[in-house]
Short mmCIF file of C-alpha atoms in Angstrom, two decimals:
data_model
loop_
_atom_site.label_atom_id
_atom_site.label_comp_id
_atom_site.label_asym_id
_atom_site.label_seq_id
_atom_site.Cartn_x
_atom_site.Cartn_y
_atom_site.Cartn_z
CA THR A 227 -0.11 -0.08 0.01
CA GLN A 228 2.56 2.52 0.77
CA LEU A 229 4.47 1.84 -2.34
CA ALA A 230 1.50 2.26 -4.49
CA ILE A 231 0.95 5.51 -2.63
CA SER A 232 4.42 6.95 -3.31
CA ALA A 233 3.83 5.92 -6.98
CA TYR A 234 0.75 7.54 -7.13
CA TYR A 235 1.91 11.18 -5.83
CA GLY A 236 5.28 10.82 -7.64
CA PHE A 237 7.51 10.88 -4.70
CA ASP A 238 11.04 11.18 -5.28
CA LYS A 239 11.76 8.16 -2.90
CA PRO A 240 9.40 5.58 -1.28
CA CYS A 241 8.81 6.17 2.45
CA ILE A 242 8.24 4.01 5.37
CA ASP A 243 5.40 4.69 7.61
CA TYR A 244 4.24 2.63 10.56
CA ASP A 245 3.42 3.64 14.50
CA LEU A 246 6.98 4.91 15.11
CA TYR A 247 5.90 6.58 18.51
CA THR A 248 5.01 3.27 20.07
CA ILE A 249 7.81 0.98 19.48
CA GLU A 250 10.15 1.99 22.07
CA ALA A 251 7.62 2.31 24.75
CA GLU A 252 6.25 -0.97 24.00
CA SER A 253 9.59 -2.65 24.32
CA LEU A 254 9.86 -0.96 27.86
CA GLY A 255 6.48 -2.11 29.21
CA GLN A 256 4.26 0.42 28.23
CA LYS A 257 0.57 -0.97 28.07
CA MET A 258 -0.73 -0.49 24.14
CA VAL A 259 -4.16 -0.51 22.56
CA TYR A 260 -4.47 -2.97 19.78
CA SER A 261 -7.31 -2.64 17.56
CA LYS A 262 -8.24 -4.17 13.83
CA ASP A 263 -7.80 -2.15 11.00
CA PHE A 264 -5.97 0.63 13.25
CA LEU A 265 -2.25 1.33 14.15
CA PRO A 266 -1.49 0.10 17.87
CA GLU A 267 -1.48 3.00 20.18
CA ILE A 268 -0.27 3.72 23.63
CA ASP A 269 -2.62 3.13 26.40
CA LEU A 270 -2.56 6.92 27.70
CA SER A 271 -5.00 6.03 30.62
CA ASN A 272 -2.26 3.56 31.96
CA PRO A 273 1.22 5.20 31.65
CA LEU A 274 4.06 2.93 32.55
CA ILE A 275 5.81 5.50 34.75
CA ASP A 276 2.61 6.40 36.81
CA GLU A 277 4.77 6.95 39.88
CA LYS A 278 8.20 8.47 39.71
CA LYS A 279 10.02 5.36 41.47
CA VAL A 280 9.43 3.24 38.29
CA LEU A 281 11.71 5.10 36.35
CA TYR A 282 14.80 3.96 38.42
CA SER A 283 13.34 0.27 38.28
CA LEU A 284 13.48 -0.05 34.20
CA LYS A 285 15.83 -2.15 32.72
CA PRO A 286 15.88 -1.50 28.97
CA SER A 287 16.72 -4.29 26.55
CA ILE A 288 17.29 -2.84 23.31
CA SER A 289 18.02 -5.83 21.16
CA LYS A 290 16.71 -8.14 18.59
CA GLY A 291 13.77 -10.00 19.65
CA ARG A 292 12.16 -7.72 22.01
CA ALA A 293 8.75 -6.20 21.31
CA ARG A 294 8.23 -5.14 17.81
CA PHE A 295 11.83 -4.24 17.07
CA ASP A 296 12.27 -7.15 14.65
CA TYR A 297 9.08 -5.88 12.61
CA VAL A 298 10.94 -2.63 12.18
CA LEU A 299 14.24 -3.93 11.21
CA GLY A 300 12.35 -6.36 8.89
CA ILE A 301 10.93 -3.51 7.24
CA ASN A 302 14.03 -1.40 6.84
CA ARG A 303 15.89 -4.52 5.45
CA LEU A 304 13.44 -5.29 2.87
CA PHE A 305 13.31 -1.45 1.87
CA LYS A 306 16.90 -2.03 1.22
CA ASP A 307 16.85 -5.25 -0.55
CA ILE A 308 14.13 -4.14 -3.04
CA PHE A 309 15.09 -0.70 -3.74
CA LYS A 310 18.83 -1.11 -3.05
CA ILE A 311 18.97 2.42 -1.27
CA SER A 312 19.06 3.12 2.37
CA PRO A 313 15.77 3.34 4.19
CA ARG A 314 15.29 6.26 6.40
CA LEU A 315 15.57 5.22 9.52
CA ARG A 316 13.15 6.32 12.40
CA PHE A 317 12.51 6.80 15.93
CA CYS A 318 10.38 8.32 18.53
CA GLY A 319 11.47 11.94 19.64
CA PRO A 320 12.41 12.17 23.23
CA PHE A 321 9.48 14.66 24.13
CA SER A 322 6.90 12.25 22.91
CA LEU A 323 8.52 9.19 24.46
CA ALA A 324 8.21 10.93 27.61
CA VAL A 325 4.82 11.77 27.24
CA SER A 326 3.94 8.10 26.27
CA LEU A 327 5.57 6.66 29.46
CA ARG A 328 5.12 9.49 32.28
CA GLY A 329 1.59 11.11 30.75
CA TYR A 330 1.40 14.42 29.38
CA ASN A 331 -0.46 16.10 32.66
CA ASN A 332 2.29 14.35 35.05
CA LEU A 333 4.87 15.42 32.80
CA MET A 334 4.12 18.93 32.77
CA ILE A 335 3.61 19.28 36.68
CA ASP A 336 6.88 17.56 36.88
CA MET A 337 8.59 20.17 34.76
CA GLU A 338 7.35 22.93 37.23
CA ASP A 339 7.86 20.82 40.39
CA ASP A 340 10.69 18.29 39.96
CA ARG A 341 13.13 19.14 37.60
CA GLY A 342 15.64 16.81 38.68
CA PHE A 343 13.33 14.16 37.99
CA VAL A 344 12.46 15.11 34.51
CA LYS A 345 16.39 15.29 33.95
CA ASP A 346 16.66 11.87 35.05
CA LEU A 347 13.46 10.84 32.64
CA PHE A 348 15.16 12.44 29.75
CA ASP A 349 18.60 11.23 30.36
CA PHE A 350 17.18 7.88 30.57
CA ILE A 351 15.49 7.97 27.46
CA ILE A 352 18.34 9.45 25.45
CA TYR A 353 21.20 7.45 26.74
CA ASP A 354 19.36 3.95 27.64
CA VAL A 355 16.75 3.95 24.62
CA THR A 356 17.39 6.35 21.65
CA ILE A 357 20.85 6.10 21.31
CA PRO A 358 21.06 2.04 21.54
CA TRP A 359 17.95 2.01 19.27
CA VAL A 360 19.32 4.11 16.38
CA LYS A 361 22.82 2.20 16.59
CA LEU A 362 20.85 -1.01 16.22
CA LEU A 363 18.75 0.33 13.50
CA ARG A 364 21.95 1.29 11.69
CA GLU A 365 23.87 -2.01 12.50
CA ASP A 366 21.08 -3.97 11.18
CA ILE A 367 21.20 -2.51 7.79
CA LYS A 368 25.17 -2.32 8.09
CA GLU A 369 25.29 1.23 7.59
CA SER A 370 26.92 2.67 10.55
CA ASP A 371 26.14 6.48 9.84
CA ALA A 372 22.79 5.57 8.25
CA LEU A 373 20.46 9.16 8.16
CA ALA A 374 18.03 8.69 11.26
CA GLY A 375 14.99 11.17 11.76
CA ALA A 376 12.49 11.54 14.59
CA ILE A 377 9.36 13.29 14.64
CA ASP A 378 8.17 14.64 17.89
CA THR A 379 4.67 15.65 17.44
CA ALA A 380 3.91 15.79 21.14
CA ALA A 381 6.32 18.78 21.03
CA THR A 382 3.55 21.15 19.44
CA PHE A 383 2.46 24.63 20.47
CA PRO A 384 -0.04 25.48 22.40
CA ASN A 385 0.39 21.63 24.11
CA ILE A 386 3.91 23.28 25.28
CA SER A 387 5.26 26.68 25.75
CA ARG A 388 8.36 28.35 24.22
CA LYS A 389 9.96 27.67 27.52
CA THR A 390 9.57 23.95 27.59
CA MET A 391 10.96 23.76 23.88
CA ASP A 392 14.22 26.09 24.75
CA GLU A 393 14.72 24.37 28.46
CA TRP A 394 13.86 20.49 27.52
CA ILE A 395 13.55 19.64 24.08
CA ILE A 396 16.05 21.35 21.96
CA PRO A 397 18.68 20.74 24.28
CA TYR A 398 17.81 16.92 24.37
CA PHE A 399 17.64 17.39 20.72
CA GLU A 400 21.23 18.59 20.61
CA LEU A 401 22.70 16.10 22.77
CA ALA A 402 21.24 13.06 20.70
CA LYS A 403 22.62 15.05 17.55
CA LYS A 404 25.95 15.05 19.35
CA GLU A 405 26.18 11.37 20.36
CA LEU A 406 24.61 9.92 17.38
CA GLY A 407 25.58 12.44 14.27
CA ASN A 408 23.42 12.31 11.11
CA ILE A 409 20.04 12.55 12.75
CA THR A 410 17.31 15.02 12.33
CA PHE A 411 14.26 16.15 14.26
CA THR A 412 11.09 17.57 13.12
CA ASN A 413 8.88 19.13 16.05
CA ASN A 414 6.22 21.48 16.58
CA CYS A 415 3.69 20.10 13.87
CA GLY A 416 1.15 22.76 14.54
CA GLY A 417 0.95 26.14 16.19
CA LEU A 418 1.50 28.72 13.92
CA SER A 419 -1.38 31.01 15.24
CA ASN A 420 0.59 31.02 18.55
CA PHE A 421 3.26 33.29 17.02
CA ASP A 422 3.65 36.59 15.48
CA ASN A 423 6.68 35.89 13.47
CA SER A 424 6.26 33.01 11.31
CA ASP A 425 10.10 33.09 11.07
CA GLU A 426 10.35 32.30 14.50
CA TYR A 427 7.66 29.29 14.39
CA PHE A 428 9.71 27.54 11.67
CA LEU A 429 12.69 28.03 13.34
CA TYR A 430 11.25 25.99 16.07
CA GLN A 431 9.64 23.54 13.89
CA THR A 432 13.03 22.27 12.80
CA ALA A 433 15.22 22.99 15.71
#
């Protein structure tokens, strides 16, 4: 279906699309909602880190055979085998993953009341989840510097403030880029009406 859509619209390169926001969260034990004819979704009513202490008990296993990692790895290999070009590796943006694991309301409160915990949460996401996952994606297609991209749709105005973007989201984007190299982030997929200056909006969107 995705190949047919790419051909119909004349895309320069076929794209791979799946529920990229749920892969890492599910591997950590986040409860999911599976429905016929719909993509799997995070069970937002049951965040994995419902209590802060849960964070410190998590032991990620970013490896083949875990959750649906093999599903994603297989798609990428198949794409490369068919088209003889590198697939666009994809992963969940850190803020979106934090929202999935902790819950939006809890995370917003934490950012005001417990910055130390939020730092621990984002450090965990970057160092224990994102970096190992991107490395595994690259290793599996035998391209150690393959381009990988995250889309962080939870980082969208007005759901977040510029303060949140400046203090939490952009710094962790930059940390991931420093550690991994050759990665991109697209965030802020809405909220133009919250800005008087469209240039500033687009600067945030591709921070």
